[in-house]
Amino acid sequence: NKVLYFSKLKIISVLIFTTIICFFTISNFINFDNNFFKRNINLGLDLQGGSYLLLEIDNKPVVVQKLQNKLSSLKKFLSDNDVRSTNFKIIDDKKISFVIDEESIDKVLSLLGDKESEINPYFQRFKTHEFDVEETKVSSSSNITLQFSEYGLVQLKTSSQNQAIEIVRRRVDEIGTNEPNILKRGNDRILVELPGLENPDRIKSLLGKTANLTFRFVTLNEEESFGTEKIPYEDGTEAIISKRIILSGDNLVDAQPRMDNQSNQTVVTFNLDRVGAKKFARATSSGVGKRLAIILDGKIISAPNISEPIVGGAGQITGDFTFQSATDLALLLRSGALPAPMKIIEERTVGPGLGQDSINAGMLSLVIGFILVVLFMIVKYKIFGFIANITLVTNLFLLIGVLTLFEATLTLPGIAGIILTVGMAVDANVLIYERIKEEIKSENNKIIAFDSGYIKSKTTILDANITTLIAAIILFILGSGPVKGFALTLGVGILTTLFSVYFIARLLTALYVIKNKDKEKLI
């Protein structure tokens, strides 16, 4: 007889699954020694307080660098195509300008307009060039001007923002901040939410540094072929540095703070990739006796003498470091340089008192809603209302347990999602019980009537919950911040509700109906 029948295997499976998930719920209040159960729901910024930072990316250096790179490749390209060109320059950090003779104008415009040309590899499927081309005739020559198109600028800013988000995430994760929220805002801003972090000074310092590292020789010869420039030390004094970059931070694969046993000072050790190790060995071999300046964000950290070639692909940076400053420098070097400078344009600190008030208000709403639902179900359906209420409690435990299992972040809108789940959870039971009442009118066998009630209401219940689940998934994928928190608890709540209704509630109903099948009125 399969009517309202649960096999022993199914009963055991349901009990084991429910017990395990409930253990995760309890782990939020009791510390288990077992690491598997040692999990907690993380509270969002609006509940536990923390810091809110809005960063803005300065893309001007990125535009200038891109123009400089394009200018160099453009010179070579025109030379390879036998085009005589002169007077290359960058105007107002926005345009590339150069002059060609009158006879070459058609050829040059054709080359620059050719989407298959090697000089124009940024032609997109949207049929838009990265650069706009202008021509101005001057006597027997023509002045050609290239500047970023609107689409080209959007592409550049988007790429810069994506790189910056990745590096910001690495830096924040290295500090060990709990469940940071890092989001795009427009195409040149990044929002960073740091729950539980009330003093963000250290992370502000780390996020405000570009971490552009270069190794260059100190020189006394201002006429060096690569050119020179004056760069300050951190104490304000200056040194003449060659513009030739021996090595950049791109070649670093690791950096760690260490105590130097010989000098008893804190240093930062680094390891280079294969290409970097070869460059470093070659430069230090030919530069024995010279001073090698280590420059970070336009300032000289240190400039040690090279006493012997460094061929192992590893070295160390010395300076007047505390262990904290060495740790931060190593973190910056490991995470990589930002593509462009960033500045903090908005900063807020949310106190934990506000978060506790939000938690208290949310919990009060949950308790009031829960009590009203429980009373309604008992008054309306008696013993079956009691079964629905047991299912509702179990459903809440399952919901919190699943969130704990994945160490999800609970926000105030997330609590709203849980409250909504409480209301929706009993909907399924109401539909089933009303359907059972209809079936009993035409079916004498009460067991068959109850089974038909569950089977015939399934389609309606699934349709209603699946459409809501789809909406929750779309909100989670496309939404951010509060919307995501609401979608998460709502989506998980729908899944736990369906499990509770069709396994736990049905199992309890089956046990009661089979035991009391001879009663004249069951529901």
Short mmCIF file of C-alpha atoms in Angstrom, two decimals:
data_model
loop_
_atom_site.label_atom_id
_atom_site.label_comp_id
_atom_site.label_asym_id
_atom_site.label_seq_id
_atom_site.Cartn_x
_atom_site.Cartn_y
_atom_site.Cartn_z
CA ASN A 1 0.00 0.00 0.00
CA LYS A 2 1.68 3.22 -1.22
CA VAL A 3 -0.95 5.55 0.19
CA LEU A 4 0.76 8.16 2.40
CA TYR A 5 3.58 5.64 2.61
CA PHE A 6 7.12 6.46 3.69
CA SER A 7 9.73 3.71 3.52
CA LYS A 8 12.07 3.29 6.46
CA LEU A 9 14.98 4.41 4.27
CA LYS A 10 13.17 7.64 3.35
CA ILE A 11 12.25 8.32 6.99
CA ILE A 12 15.84 7.77 8.14
CA SER A 13 17.21 9.94 5.30
CA VAL A 14 14.84 12.81 6.15
CA LEU A 15 15.71 12.61 9.86
CA ILE A 16 19.48 12.49 9.23
CA PHE A 17 19.38 15.43 6.78
CA THR A 18 17.18 17.52 9.09
CA THR A 19 19.35 16.76 12.13
CA ILE A 20 22.61 17.71 10.36
CA ILE A 21 21.23 21.02 9.06
CA CYS A 22 19.77 21.82 12.50
CA PHE A 23 23.23 21.23 14.02
CA PHE A 24 24.54 24.04 11.80
CA THR A 25 21.77 26.30 13.12
CA ILE A 26 22.76 25.50 16.70
CA SER A 27 26.45 26.17 15.89
CA ASN A 28 25.58 29.88 15.76
CA PHE A 29 24.93 29.75 19.52
CA ILE A 30 27.22 26.92 20.71
CA ASN A 31 30.91 26.48 19.85
CA PHE A 32 31.51 22.94 18.61
CA ASP A 33 35.01 21.48 18.71
CA ASN A 34 34.40 19.82 15.36
CA ASN A 35 35.59 22.13 12.56
CA PHE A 36 32.87 20.82 10.22
CA PHE A 37 30.15 22.25 12.47
CA LYS A 38 32.20 25.31 13.47
CA ARG A 39 30.38 27.72 11.17
CA ASN A 40 28.40 30.90 11.67
CA ILE A 41 26.15 33.23 9.76
CA ASN A 42 28.03 36.46 9.06
CA LEU A 43 26.21 39.70 9.82
CA GLY A 44 26.20 42.39 7.14
CA LEU A 45 27.27 46.01 7.50
CA ASP A 46 23.75 47.13 8.42
CA LEU A 47 23.56 44.66 11.32
CA GLN A 48 27.00 44.54 12.94
CA GLY A 49 28.32 47.94 11.90
CA GLY A 50 31.57 48.58 10.07
CA SER A 51 33.03 50.84 7.41
CA TYR A 52 31.75 52.05 4.06
CA LEU A 53 34.25 53.43 1.53
CA LEU A 54 33.54 54.81 -1.93
CA LEU A 55 36.66 54.92 -4.12
CA GLU A 56 37.10 56.88 -7.35
CA ILE A 57 39.61 55.82 -10.02
CA ASP A 58 41.71 58.54 -11.66
CA ASN A 59 41.92 57.23 -15.24
CA LYS A 60 44.01 60.11 -16.62
CA PRO A 61 47.37 58.27 -16.17
CA VAL A 62 45.86 55.19 -17.87
CA VAL A 63 44.79 57.30 -20.88
CA VAL A 64 48.23 58.92 -21.10
CA GLN A 65 50.01 55.56 -20.85
CA LYS A 66 47.77 54.10 -23.54
CA LEU A 67 48.47 57.07 -25.82
CA GLN A 68 52.23 56.72 -25.25
CA ASN A 69 52.09 53.02 -26.10
CA LYS A 70 50.00 53.75 -29.18
CA LEU A 71 52.41 56.50 -30.29
CA SER A 72 55.40 54.13 -30.18
CA SER A 73 53.61 51.40 -32.09
CA LEU A 74 52.26 53.96 -34.57
CA LYS A 75 55.77 55.20 -35.41
CA LYS A 76 56.94 51.69 -36.16
CA PHE A 77 53.79 50.85 -38.11
CA LEU A 78 54.09 53.87 -40.41
CA SER A 79 57.81 53.25 -40.92
CA ASP A 80 57.16 49.60 -41.86
CA ASN A 81 54.57 50.78 -44.42
CA ASP A 82 57.02 53.29 -46.00
CA VAL A 83 55.15 56.35 -44.77
CA ARG A 84 57.31 59.37 -43.91
CA SER A 85 55.98 60.89 -40.70
CA THR A 86 57.33 63.54 -38.33
CA ASN A 87 56.51 65.69 -35.32
CA PHE A 88 54.85 63.00 -33.17
CA LYS A 89 53.43 64.42 -29.95
CA ILE A 90 50.68 63.98 -27.37
CA ILE A 91 48.43 67.04 -27.03
CA ASP A 92 46.71 67.86 -23.71
CA ASP A 93 47.09 64.24 -22.60
CA LYS A 94 44.17 63.43 -24.93
CA LYS A 95 45.36 63.25 -28.55
CA ILE A 96 48.20 61.90 -30.68
CA SER A 97 49.32 64.29 -33.41
CA PHE A 98 51.79 63.71 -36.26
CA VAL A 99 52.56 65.15 -39.68
CA ILE A 100 52.80 63.31 -43.05
CA ASP A 101 53.36 64.55 -46.59
CA GLU A 102 50.45 65.29 -48.93
CA GLU A 103 51.04 62.22 -51.14
CA SER A 104 50.66 59.80 -48.24
CA ILE A 105 47.35 61.07 -46.88
CA ASP A 106 45.06 58.61 -48.64
CA LYS A 107 47.32 55.67 -47.82
CA VAL A 108 47.54 56.63 -44.12
CA LEU A 109 43.80 57.17 -43.74
CA SER A 110 43.20 53.82 -45.42
CA LEU A 111 45.68 52.08 -43.09
CA LEU A 112 44.21 53.70 -39.97
CA GLY A 113 40.67 52.89 -41.07
CA ASP A 114 41.38 49.25 -41.84
CA LYS A 115 39.81 47.16 -39.08
CA GLU A 116 42.14 44.25 -39.93
CA SER A 117 45.19 46.48 -39.52
CA GLU A 118 47.66 45.58 -36.77
CA ILE A 119 47.61 49.18 -35.57
CA ASN A 120 43.89 49.02 -34.90
CA PRO A 121 43.36 45.79 -32.93
CA TYR A 122 40.58 47.34 -30.85
CA PHE A 123 37.87 47.29 -33.51
CA GLN A 124 34.85 45.87 -31.71
CA ARG A 125 31.82 43.96 -32.88
CA PHE A 126 29.82 47.13 -32.23
CA LYS A 127 31.44 48.60 -35.37
CA THR A 128 33.15 51.33 -33.37
CA HIS A 129 36.85 52.17 -33.49
CA GLU A 130 38.76 52.79 -30.32
CA PHE A 131 40.21 55.94 -31.89
CA ASP A 132 38.65 58.72 -33.97
CA VAL A 133 40.84 60.10 -36.80
CA GLU A 134 41.00 63.73 -37.89
CA GLU A 135 42.92 65.28 -40.82
CA THR A 136 44.04 68.92 -41.12
CA LYS A 137 45.90 70.14 -44.22
CA VAL A 138 48.90 72.41 -43.61
CA SER A 139 50.58 73.68 -46.86
CA SER A 140 52.15 70.61 -48.53
CA SER A 141 51.64 68.31 -45.56
CA SER A 142 48.78 67.01 -43.46
CA ASN A 143 48.43 66.90 -39.71
CA ILE A 144 46.77 63.70 -38.44
CA THR A 145 45.14 63.64 -35.00
CA LEU A 146 44.02 60.48 -33.19
CA GLN A 147 41.92 60.61 -30.06
CA PHE A 148 39.88 58.14 -28.05
CA SER A 149 36.35 57.65 -29.29
CA GLU A 150 33.58 57.62 -26.66
CA TYR A 151 33.38 53.85 -26.94
CA GLY A 152 37.17 53.59 -26.61
CA LEU A 153 37.12 55.62 -23.39
CA VAL A 154 34.30 53.48 -21.94
CA GLN A 155 36.25 50.31 -22.79
CA LEU A 156 39.40 51.73 -21.20
CA LYS A 157 37.61 52.81 -18.01
CA THR A 158 35.77 49.48 -17.71
CA SER A 159 39.01 47.53 -18.10
CA SER A 160 40.73 49.74 -15.53
CA GLN A 161 37.81 49.34 -13.09
CA ASN A 162 37.79 45.53 -13.46
CA GLN A 163 41.54 45.34 -12.74
CA ALA A 164 41.19 47.71 -9.78
CA ILE A 165 38.33 45.66 -8.26
CA GLU A 166 40.41 42.49 -8.46
CA ILE A 167 43.40 44.13 -6.76
CA VAL A 168 41.23 45.83 -4.10
CA ARG A 169 39.68 42.43 -3.36
CA ARG A 170 43.13 40.83 -2.99
CA ARG A 171 44.28 43.54 -0.58
CA VAL A 172 41.11 43.39 1.52
CA ASP A 173 41.16 39.57 1.61
CA GLU A 174 44.81 39.52 2.74
CA ILE A 175 43.93 41.59 5.80
CA GLY A 176 41.30 39.02 6.75
CA THR A 177 38.26 41.29 6.84
CA ASN A 178 35.08 39.27 7.37
CA GLU A 179 32.80 39.03 4.30
CA PRO A 180 33.72 42.30 2.52
CA ASN A 181 31.31 43.57 -0.12
CA ILE A 182 33.13 45.05 -3.16
CA LEU A 183 30.93 46.44 -5.93
CA LYS A 184 31.11 48.52 -9.12
CA ARG A 185 29.57 51.98 -9.12
CA GLY A 186 29.38 53.44 -12.62
CA ASN A 187 32.57 52.89 -14.63
CA ASP A 188 35.06 54.73 -12.43
CA ARG A 189 33.99 54.07 -8.84
CA ILE A 190 34.22 51.13 -6.44
CA LEU A 191 32.16 50.62 -3.28
CA VAL A 192 33.84 48.74 -0.41
CA GLU A 193 31.77 47.65 2.60
CA LEU A 194 33.70 46.17 5.52
CA PRO A 195 31.39 44.67 8.18
CA GLY A 196 32.80 44.68 11.71
CA LEU A 197 35.70 47.02 10.83
CA GLU A 198 35.21 50.21 12.84
CA ASN A 199 38.69 51.65 12.34
CA PRO A 200 39.49 51.52 8.62
CA ASP A 201 42.71 53.61 8.76
CA ARG A 202 45.01 50.74 7.82
CA ILE A 203 42.88 49.53 4.93
CA LYS A 204 42.40 53.12 3.71
CA SER A 205 46.17 53.47 3.61
CA LEU A 206 46.52 50.23 1.63
CA LEU A 207 43.73 51.05 -0.83
CA GLY A 208 45.08 54.55 -1.40
CA LYS A 209 48.44 53.30 -2.66
CA THR A 210 48.92 52.42 -6.31
CA ALA A 211 51.86 50.09 -5.38
CA ASN A 212 53.72 50.77 -8.63
CA LEU A 213 57.14 49.24 -7.93
CA THR A 214 60.24 49.72 -10.11
CA PHE A 215 63.96 48.98 -9.72
CA ARG A 216 66.25 51.61 -11.31
CA PHE A 217 69.89 52.60 -11.00
CA VAL A 218 71.01 55.71 -9.13
CA THR A 219 73.25 57.73 -11.45
CA LEU A 220 75.43 60.80 -11.25
CA ASN A 221 75.44 61.23 -15.03
CA GLU A 222 72.52 63.47 -15.99
CA GLU A 223 73.29 62.87 -19.69
CA GLU A 224 72.59 59.14 -19.56
CA SER A 225 71.14 57.78 -22.82
CA PHE A 226 67.87 56.65 -21.23
CA GLY A 227 67.36 60.00 -19.52
CA THR A 228 67.24 60.80 -15.81
CA GLU A 229 64.89 62.34 -13.30
CA LYS A 230 65.01 63.47 -9.70
CA ILE A 231 63.01 61.27 -7.33
CA PRO A 232 62.61 61.97 -3.60
CA TYR A 233 63.35 59.63 -0.72
CA GLU A 234 60.68 59.28 1.96
CA ASP A 235 62.56 61.83 4.11
CA GLY A 236 62.36 64.47 1.35
CA THR A 237 65.94 64.34 0.01
CA GLU A 238 66.36 63.60 -3.69
CA ALA A 239 68.51 61.43 -5.93
CA ILE A 240 69.13 61.40 -9.69
CA ILE A 241 67.63 58.19 -11.06
CA SER A 242 67.93 56.66 -14.50
CA LYS A 243 64.63 56.40 -16.40
CA ARG A 244 65.61 52.91 -17.52
CA ILE A 245 63.46 50.41 -15.61
CA ILE A 246 65.51 47.35 -14.67
CA LEU A 247 62.58 45.48 -13.18
CA SER A 248 58.92 46.18 -12.33
CA GLY A 249 56.53 44.78 -9.75
CA ASP A 250 54.91 42.68 -12.49
CA ASN A 251 57.82 40.25 -12.16
CA LEU A 252 57.25 39.59 -8.44
CA VAL A 253 55.61 36.29 -7.52
CA ASP A 254 55.83 36.63 -3.73
CA ALA A 255 56.84 39.05 -0.99
CA GLN A 256 57.03 38.44 2.77
CA PRO A 257 58.18 40.39 5.85
CA ARG A 258 61.21 38.88 7.59
CA MET A 259 63.71 39.61 10.36
CA ASP A 260 67.24 39.90 8.97
CA ASN A 261 69.49 37.86 11.31
CA GLN A 262 72.64 39.84 10.46
CA SER A 263 71.31 43.38 10.91
CA ASN A 264 68.44 42.45 13.24
CA GLN A 265 66.16 44.66 11.16
CA THR A 266 62.80 44.03 9.55
CA VAL A 267 63.08 43.57 5.78
CA VAL A 268 60.80 42.51 2.93
CA THR A 269 62.02 39.51 0.96
CA PHE A 270 60.79 38.92 -2.58
CA ASN A 271 60.90 36.21 -5.23
CA LEU A 272 60.87 36.85 -8.97
CA ASP A 273 59.42 34.92 -11.87
CA ARG A 274 61.73 33.34 -14.44
CA VAL A 275 61.85 36.40 -16.71
CA GLY A 276 62.37 38.75 -13.76
CA ALA A 277 65.15 36.58 -12.32
CA LYS A 278 67.06 36.72 -15.64
CA LYS A 279 66.66 40.49 -15.91
CA PHE A 280 67.72 40.99 -12.28
CA ALA A 281 70.77 38.73 -12.65
CA ARG A 282 71.86 40.52 -15.83
CA ALA A 283 71.40 44.01 -14.33
CA THR A 284 73.14 43.24 -11.02
CA SER A 285 76.01 41.47 -12.80
CA SER A 286 76.78 44.52 -14.93
CA GLY A 287 75.97 46.96 -12.13
CA VAL A 288 78.26 45.73 -9.31
CA GLY A 289 79.30 48.77 -7.28
CA LYS A 290 76.27 50.81 -8.32
CA ARG A 291 73.28 51.70 -6.17
CA LEU A 292 69.93 50.19 -7.14
CA ALA A 293 66.95 52.38 -6.19
CA ILE A 294 63.75 50.60 -5.18
CA ILE A 295 60.93 53.03 -6.04
CA LEU A 296 57.34 52.68 -4.84
CA ASP A 297 54.71 55.13 -6.07
CA GLY A 298 57.24 57.80 -7.01
CA LYS A 299 59.33 57.62 -3.81
CA ILE A 300 62.60 55.82 -3.12
CA ILE A 301 62.15 53.24 -0.36
CA SER A 302 65.81 52.28 -0.30
CA ALA A 303 68.85 52.37 -2.59
CA PRO A 304 71.34 49.68 -1.51
CA ASN A 305 74.76 49.12 -3.11
CA ILE A 306 75.14 46.05 -5.30
CA SER A 307 78.13 44.22 -3.85
CA GLU A 308 77.73 41.07 -5.95
CA PRO A 309 75.46 39.71 -8.70
CA ILE A 310 72.03 38.49 -7.49
CA VAL A 311 71.32 35.44 -9.60
CA GLY A 312 68.92 33.37 -7.49
CA GLY A 313 65.74 35.20 -8.44
CA ALA A 314 65.28 36.44 -4.86
CA GLY A 315 66.25 39.56 -2.95
CA GLN A 316 65.26 41.77 -0.09
CA ILE A 317 64.14 45.35 0.40
CA THR A 318 65.65 47.14 3.37
CA GLY A 319 64.43 50.33 4.96
CA ASP A 320 63.37 51.81 8.25
CA PHE A 321 60.49 49.32 8.53
CA THR A 322 58.43 48.35 11.53
CA PHE A 323 57.05 44.83 11.28
CA GLN A 324 53.60 46.30 10.50
CA SER A 325 54.88 48.54 7.69
CA ALA A 326 56.91 45.64 6.25
CA THR A 327 53.80 43.43 6.37
CA ASP A 328 51.77 46.09 4.56
CA LEU A 329 54.46 46.61 1.92
CA ALA A 330 54.68 42.87 1.29
CA LEU A 331 50.88 42.73 1.00
CA LEU A 332 50.87 45.56 -1.56
CA LEU A 333 53.59 43.91 -3.63
CA ARG A 334 51.85 40.51 -3.58
CA SER A 335 48.48 41.93 -4.61
CA GLY A 336 49.95 43.87 -7.55
CA ALA A 337 49.82 47.48 -8.67
CA LEU A 338 46.56 49.28 -9.32
CA PRO A 339 46.11 50.26 -12.98
CA ALA A 340 45.37 53.84 -11.89
CA PRO A 341 45.47 55.92 -8.69
CA MET A 342 42.36 55.88 -6.49
CA LYS A 343 41.06 58.29 -3.90
CA ILE A 344 38.42 57.90 -1.21
CA ILE A 345 35.57 60.31 -2.00
CA GLU A 346 33.10 59.11 0.64
CA GLU A 347 33.56 57.37 3.96
CA ARG A 348 31.03 56.33 6.58
CA THR A 349 31.29 54.33 9.76
CA VAL A 350 28.18 52.46 10.90
CA GLY A 351 28.13 51.90 14.64
CA PRO A 352 27.19 48.48 16.06
CA GLY A 353 24.43 50.11 18.14
CA LEU A 354 22.45 50.84 14.97
CA GLY A 355 23.01 47.25 13.88
CA GLN A 356 21.74 45.88 17.21
CA ASP A 357 18.63 48.05 16.97
CA SER A 358 18.03 46.66 13.47
CA ILE A 359 18.47 43.09 14.70
CA ASN A 360 16.09 43.68 17.64
CA ALA A 361 13.44 45.24 15.37
CA GLY A 362 13.79 42.44 12.83
CA MET A 363 13.60 39.71 15.46
CA LEU A 364 10.54 41.37 17.07
CA SER A 365 8.83 41.43 13.65
CA LEU A 366 9.72 37.78 13.13
CA VAL A 367 8.38 36.73 16.55
CA ILE A 368 5.11 38.66 16.16
CA GLY A 369 4.54 37.29 12.66
CA PHE A 370 5.41 33.78 13.81
CA ILE A 371 3.00 33.87 16.79
CA LEU A 372 0.11 35.18 14.66
CA VAL A 373 0.67 32.48 12.02
CA VAL A 374 0.87 29.75 14.70
CA LEU A 375 -2.36 30.88 16.38
CA PHE A 376 -4.20 31.10 13.05
CA MET A 377 -3.17 27.58 12.00
CA ILE A 378 -4.19 26.01 15.35
CA VAL A 379 -7.58 27.76 15.38
CA LYS A 380 -8.28 26.92 11.74
CA TYR A 381 -6.97 23.33 11.45
CA LYS A 382 -6.61 22.04 15.05
CA ILE A 383 -4.18 19.07 15.12
CA PHE A 384 -3.15 19.59 11.52
CA GLY A 385 -2.47 23.23 12.31
CA PHE A 386 -0.19 21.97 15.08
CA ILE A 387 1.61 19.76 12.54
CA ALA A 388 1.96 22.77 10.20
CA ASN A 389 3.46 24.79 13.08
CA ILE A 390 6.00 22.05 13.88
CA THR A 391 6.90 22.11 10.18
CA LEU A 392 7.23 25.90 10.29
CA VAL A 393 9.68 25.78 13.21
CA THR A 394 11.67 23.05 11.47
CA ASN A 395 11.65 25.13 8.29
CA LEU A 396 13.20 28.09 10.13
CA PHE A 397 15.90 25.82 11.56
CA LEU A 398 16.60 24.42 8.09
CA LEU A 399 16.76 27.90 6.55
CA ILE A 400 19.20 29.23 9.13
CA GLY A 401 21.17 25.97 8.97
CA VAL A 402 21.63 26.19 5.18
CA LEU A 403 22.72 29.85 5.47
CA THR A 404 25.17 28.83 8.20
CA LEU A 405 26.50 25.90 6.14
CA PHE A 406 27.55 28.29 3.38
CA GLU A 407 28.53 31.01 5.90
CA ALA A 408 26.23 33.47 4.13
CA THR A 409 26.00 37.14 5.11
CA LEU A 410 22.73 38.12 6.78
CA THR A 411 21.51 41.68 6.17
CA LEU A 412 18.43 43.56 7.34
CA PRO A 413 16.64 42.86 4.03
CA GLY A 414 17.69 39.24 4.59
CA ILE A 415 15.71 39.21 7.83
CA ALA A 416 12.77 40.58 5.80
CA GLY A 417 13.20 37.59 3.47
CA ILE A 418 13.02 35.21 6.45
CA ILE A 419 9.83 36.92 7.73
CA LEU A 420 8.30 36.58 4.26
CA THR A 421 9.29 32.89 4.24
CA VAL A 422 7.34 32.36 7.50
CA GLY A 423 4.19 33.68 5.83
CA MET A 424 4.77 31.75 2.60
CA ALA A 425 5.66 28.52 4.39
CA VAL A 426 2.12 27.96 5.69
CA ASP A 427 0.57 28.79 2.29
CA ALA A 428 1.42 25.32 1.02
CA ASN A 429 -0.13 23.62 4.05
CA VAL A 430 -3.29 25.74 3.75
CA LEU A 431 -3.63 24.76 0.07
CA ILE A 432 -3.11 21.08 0.90
CA TYR A 433 -5.57 21.03 3.82
CA GLU A 434 -8.28 22.84 1.83
CA ARG A 435 -7.78 20.38 -1.02
CA ILE A 436 -8.07 17.45 1.44
CA LYS A 437 -11.40 18.86 2.67
CA GLU A 438 -12.67 18.80 -0.92
CA GLU A 439 -11.44 15.23 -1.46
CA ILE A 440 -13.09 13.93 1.76
CA LYS A 441 -16.49 15.07 0.42
CA SER A 442 -16.26 12.61 -2.49
CA GLU A 443 -13.98 9.90 -1.05
CA ASN A 444 -14.95 7.62 1.85
CA ASN A 445 -11.45 6.24 2.36
CA LYS A 446 -9.77 8.96 4.44
CA ILE A 447 -6.26 7.72 3.66
CA ILE A 448 -6.90 7.99 -0.08
CA ALA A 449 -8.48 11.43 0.45
CA PHE A 450 -5.42 12.71 2.29
CA ASP A 451 -3.07 11.24 -0.31
CA SER A 452 -5.10 12.81 -3.15
CA GLY A 453 -4.98 16.16 -1.37
CA TYR A 454 -1.19 16.12 -1.36
CA ILE A 455 -0.90 14.86 -4.95
CA LYS A 456 -3.48 17.16 -6.57
CA SER A 457 -2.23 20.31 -4.81
CA LYS A 458 1.41 19.64 -5.74
CA THR A 459 1.25 21.30 -9.18
CA THR A 460 -0.26 24.51 -7.80
CA ILE A 461 2.25 24.69 -4.95
CA LEU A 462 5.24 24.01 -7.22
CA ASP A 463 4.09 26.58 -9.78
CA ALA A 464 3.69 29.27 -7.13
CA ASN A 465 7.03 28.56 -5.45
CA ILE A 466 9.09 28.02 -8.61
CA THR A 467 7.98 31.36 -10.12
CA THR A 468 8.97 33.09 -6.86
CA LEU A 469 12.27 31.18 -6.83
CA ILE A 470 13.03 32.33 -10.40
CA ALA A 471 12.40 35.94 -9.34
CA ALA A 472 14.71 35.45 -6.32
CA ILE A 473 17.48 34.00 -8.54
CA ILE A 474 17.23 36.94 -10.97
CA LEU A 475 17.36 39.40 -8.06
CA PHE A 476 20.41 37.62 -6.65
CA ILE A 477 22.28 37.61 -9.99
CA LEU A 478 21.43 41.15 -11.09
CA GLY A 479 20.99 42.82 -7.71
CA SER A 480 23.59 44.03 -5.25
CA GLY A 481 23.89 44.73 -1.55
CA PRO A 482 20.49 44.75 0.21
CA VAL A 483 18.63 43.29 -2.78
CA LYS A 484 21.04 40.34 -2.88
CA GLY A 485 20.58 39.69 0.86
CA PHE A 486 16.79 39.62 0.47
CA ALA A 487 16.96 37.35 -2.61
CA LEU A 488 19.30 34.91 -0.84
CA THR A 489 17.11 34.27 2.20
CA LEU A 490 13.93 34.21 0.08
CA GLY A 491 15.40 31.69 -2.39
CA VAL A 492 16.78 29.38 0.31
CA GLY A 493 13.50 29.76 2.24
CA ILE A 494 11.48 28.53 -0.75
CA LEU A 495 13.63 25.40 -1.07
CA THR A 496 13.46 24.59 2.65
CA THR A 497 9.69 25.23 2.61
CA LEU A 498 9.11 22.69 -0.17
CA PHE A 499 11.28 20.14 1.66
CA SER A 500 9.45 20.76 4.95
CA VAL A 501 5.96 20.47 3.44
CA TYR A 502 6.49 17.38 1.29
CA PHE A 503 8.74 15.42 3.62
CA ILE A 504 8.36 16.52 7.24
CA ALA A 505 4.70 17.70 7.26
CA ARG A 506 3.58 14.83 5.05
CA LEU A 507 5.43 12.29 7.24
CA LEU A 508 3.78 13.63 10.42
CA THR A 509 0.38 13.76 8.68
CA ALA A 510 0.78 10.18 7.45
CA LEU A 511 1.60 8.91 10.96
CA TYR A 512 -1.45 10.68 12.45
CA VAL A 513 -3.94 9.71 9.70
CA ILE A 514 -2.94 6.02 9.63
CA LYS A 515 -3.24 5.86 13.42
CA ASN A 516 -6.63 7.66 13.48
CA LYS A 517 -8.16 6.51 10.18
CA ASP A 518 -11.32 5.24 11.91
CA LYS A 519 -12.25 8.64 13.37
CA GLU A 520 -15.36 10.13 11.83
CA LYS A 521 -13.84 13.58 11.31
CA LEU A 522 -10.11 14.12 10.94
CA ILE A 523 -9.98 17.64 9.52
#
